[in-house]
Amino acid sequence: SIVDIRCHDSKNRHYQIEMQVSPQDDYAERCQFYASFFVAKQLEKKKKYQTLEPIIFISIVNFKIFAAKHHLSHHVVADTQTHEQTLHLIEYHFLELPKFKKKENELKTPVDRWAYFFKHADDCIEVPKSMAKDAIMVDAFGALKQAAWNREDLENYWRSVDAEISNVSILDTAKANADGYLMAQL
């Protein structure tokens, strides 16, 4: 695939999310290519430049890209004198996991929790206590655990999901038939 995830939020902002484990010397250039590709690809459907929608490119990497010490960086195109951002079609966010040093008890923001999640995905067996009340993080750790399931575990899971949905369907059908029977009696 060209990109790991393409999505949009409730405000219709478009995101391209790329995760990269293996270092690449030209990774920053690759990200610029991908983001510009997705902007240009919109013209196939829209046919007018003014209809292009901005792309927010998010990259989570397990290596260092930039010399700066901070783990999260935000890059935009801005005027070098006024610092105004009038070219707004692409912005970049990079999370460099080797630079993320916070311990579990230091996590304060959702970005901190996600950075911790990605950095410790290999060694987290259970949901950390600090995230136990965050439903999204609990779901993320559940998905991480499920990704490690073998074929038999996965098949058992889907059988249980199917059985649960089938039981609900049977009860709904019985209720609809009972309601129909009662209505016919009136």
Coordinates of C-alpha atoms in Angstrom, one line a residue:
S1 CA 0.0 0.0 0.0
I2 CA 1.1 3.6 -0.5
V3 CA -0.1 4.7 2.9
D4 CA -1.2 2.9 6.0
I5 CA -4.4 4.8 6.8
R6 CA -6.5 7.3 5.0
C7 CA -9.3 8.8 7.0
H8 CA -11.3 12.0 7.8
D9 CA -12.7 13.4 11.0
S10 CA -16.1 14.9 11.9
K11 CA -15.0 18.3 10.5
N12 CA -14.1 16.6 7.2
R13 CA -10.3 17.1 7.6
H14 CA -8.4 14.5 5.6
Y15 CA -5.6 12.5 7.2
Q16 CA -2.9 10.3 5.7
I17 CA -1.2 8.3 8.5
E18 CA 2.0 6.4 7.8
M19 CA 3.8 4.1 10.3
Q20 CA 7.4 3.2 9.5
V21 CA 9.6 0.9 11.6
S22 CA 12.7 0.6 9.4
P23 CA 14.9 3.7 9.0
Q24 CA 15.1 5.3 5.6
D25 CA 17.5 8.1 4.8
D26 CA 15.0 9.7 2.3
Y27 CA 11.9 9.2 4.5
A28 CA 11.1 12.9 4.8
E29 CA 11.2 13.2 1.0
R30 CA 9.0 10.1 0.7
C31 CA 6.4 11.7 3.0
Q32 CA 6.3 14.9 0.9
F33 CA 5.8 12.8 -2.2
Y34 CA 2.9 10.8 -0.6
A35 CA 1.2 14.0 0.7
S36 CA 1.5 15.8 -2.6
F37 CA 0.3 12.7 -4.5
F38 CA -2.9 12.6 -2.4
V39 CA -3.5 16.3 -3.1
A40 CA -2.9 15.9 -6.8
K41 CA -5.1 12.7 -6.9
Q42 CA -8.1 14.8 -5.9
L43 CA -8.1 16.5 -9.3
E44 CA -9.2 13.3 -10.9
K45 CA -12.6 13.8 -9.3
K46 CA -12.9 17.5 -8.6
K47 CA -11.2 19.1 -11.7
K48 CA -10.7 22.5 -10.1
Y49 CA -7.7 23.6 -8.0
Q50 CA -9.9 25.7 -5.6
T51 CA -11.8 22.5 -4.6
L52 CA -8.7 20.7 -3.3
E53 CA -9.0 19.8 0.3
P54 CA -6.0 20.0 2.7
I55 CA -4.2 16.9 3.7
I56 CA -2.8 16.4 7.2
F57 CA 0.0 13.9 7.0
I58 CA 0.9 12.1 10.2
S59 CA 3.9 9.9 10.4
I60 CA 4.8 7.6 13.3
V61 CA 8.4 6.3 13.0
N62 CA 10.6 4.1 15.1
F63 CA 13.8 6.1 14.1
K64 CA 15.0 9.6 14.2
I65 CA 14.4 11.8 11.2
F66 CA 15.2 15.3 12.4
A67 CA 18.1 16.7 14.5
A68 CA 15.8 18.5 17.0
K69 CA 15.4 16.8 20.4
H70 CA 11.6 17.0 20.6
H71 CA 9.6 13.8 19.7
L72 CA 6.7 15.5 18.1
S73 CA 7.1 18.0 15.3
H74 CA 4.7 20.0 13.1
H75 CA 5.7 21.2 9.7
V76 CA 3.8 23.7 7.5
V77 CA 4.6 25.9 4.5
A78 CA 5.0 29.4 5.8
D79 CA 6.2 32.8 4.5
T80 CA 9.8 33.2 5.7
Q81 CA 9.2 36.9 6.7
T82 CA 5.7 37.0 8.1
H83 CA 5.4 33.3 9.1
E84 CA 1.9 33.4 7.7
Q85 CA 0.6 30.0 6.4
T86 CA -1.2 30.9 3.2
L87 CA -0.2 27.7 1.3
H88 CA -2.3 25.4 3.4
L89 CA -2.9 22.2 1.4
I90 CA -0.3 20.1 3.2
E91 CA 0.8 19.9 6.8
Y92 CA 3.0 17.3 8.4
H93 CA 3.1 15.9 11.9
F94 CA 6.0 13.5 12.9
L95 CA 6.1 11.4 16.0
E96 CA 9.7 10.0 16.4
L97 CA 9.4 7.2 19.0
P98 CA 13.1 7.0 20.0
K99 CA 12.9 10.6 21.2
F100 CA 9.8 9.9 23.4
K101 CA 11.1 9.4 26.9
K102 CA 8.1 9.8 29.1
K103 CA 7.2 7.1 31.7
E104 CA 3.7 5.9 32.3
N105 CA 3.2 8.2 35.3
E106 CA 4.2 11.3 33.2
L107 CA 1.6 10.9 30.5
K108 CA -0.7 13.9 30.5
T109 CA -2.2 14.4 27.0
P110 CA -3.8 12.1 24.4
V111 CA -0.7 12.5 22.2
D112 CA 1.4 11.3 25.2
R113 CA -0.8 8.2 25.6
W114 CA -0.6 7.4 21.9
A115 CA 3.1 7.9 21.8
Y116 CA 3.5 5.5 24.8
F117 CA 1.2 3.0 23.2
F118 CA 3.2 2.9 19.9
K119 CA 6.5 2.9 21.7
H120 CA 5.6 0.1 24.0
A121 CA 3.3 -1.9 21.8
D122 CA 5.7 -4.9 21.8
D123 CA 6.0 -5.1 25.6
C124 CA 2.6 -4.0 27.0
I125 CA 0.7 -7.1 28.0
E126 CA -2.2 -5.3 29.7
V127 CA -3.7 -1.8 29.5
P128 CA -1.5 0.5 31.7
K129 CA -3.4 1.7 34.8
S130 CA -3.1 5.3 33.7
M131 CA -5.1 4.5 30.6
A132 CA -7.7 2.1 32.1
K133 CA -10.5 4.7 32.1
D134 CA -9.8 5.9 28.5
A135 CA -12.2 3.8 26.4
I136 CA -10.3 4.6 23.2
M137 CA -6.9 3.4 24.6
V138 CA -8.6 0.3 26.1
D139 CA -9.9 -0.5 22.6
A140 CA -6.4 0.2 21.1
F141 CA -4.8 -2.2 23.5
G142 CA -7.5 -4.8 22.8
A143 CA -6.8 -4.5 19.1
L144 CA -3.1 -4.9 19.8
K145 CA -3.7 -8.0 21.8
Q146 CA -6.1 -9.4 19.1
A147 CA -3.4 -8.8 16.5
A148 CA -1.2 -11.3 18.3
W149 CA -3.9 -14.0 18.2
N150 CA -3.1 -17.2 16.3
R151 CA -5.6 -18.6 13.7
E152 CA -7.4 -20.7 16.2
D153 CA -7.9 -17.8 18.7
L154 CA -9.2 -15.6 15.8
E155 CA -11.6 -18.3 14.6
N156 CA -13.0 -18.8 18.1
Y157 CA -13.4 -15.1 18.5
W158 CA -15.4 -14.8 15.3
R159 CA -17.5 -17.8 16.2
S160 CA -18.5 -16.1 19.5
V161 CA -19.2 -12.8 17.7
D162 CA -21.4 -14.7 15.2
A163 CA -23.2 -16.6 18.0
E164 CA -23.9 -13.3 19.8
I165 CA -25.3 -11.6 16.7
S166 CA -27.3 -14.7 15.8
N167 CA -28.9 -14.8 19.3
V168 CA -29.9 -11.1 19.0
S169 CA -31.4 -11.8 15.6
I170 CA -33.4 -14.7 16.9
L171 CA -34.7 -12.7 19.7
D172 CA -35.6 -9.7 17.4
T173 CA -37.4 -12.1 15.0
A174 CA -39.3 -13.8 17.8
K175 CA -40.3 -10.4 19.2
A176 CA -41.4 -9.1 15.8
N177 CA -43.4 -12.3 15.2
A178 CA -45.0 -12.1 18.7
D179 CA -45.9 -8.4 18.1
G180 CA -47.3 -9.2 14.7
Y181 CA -49.4 -12.1 16.2
L182 CA -50.7 -9.8 19.0
M183 CA -51.6 -7.1 16.5
A184 CA -53.5 -9.7 14.4
Q185 CA -55.4 -10.8 17.4
L186 CA -56.6 -7.2 18.1

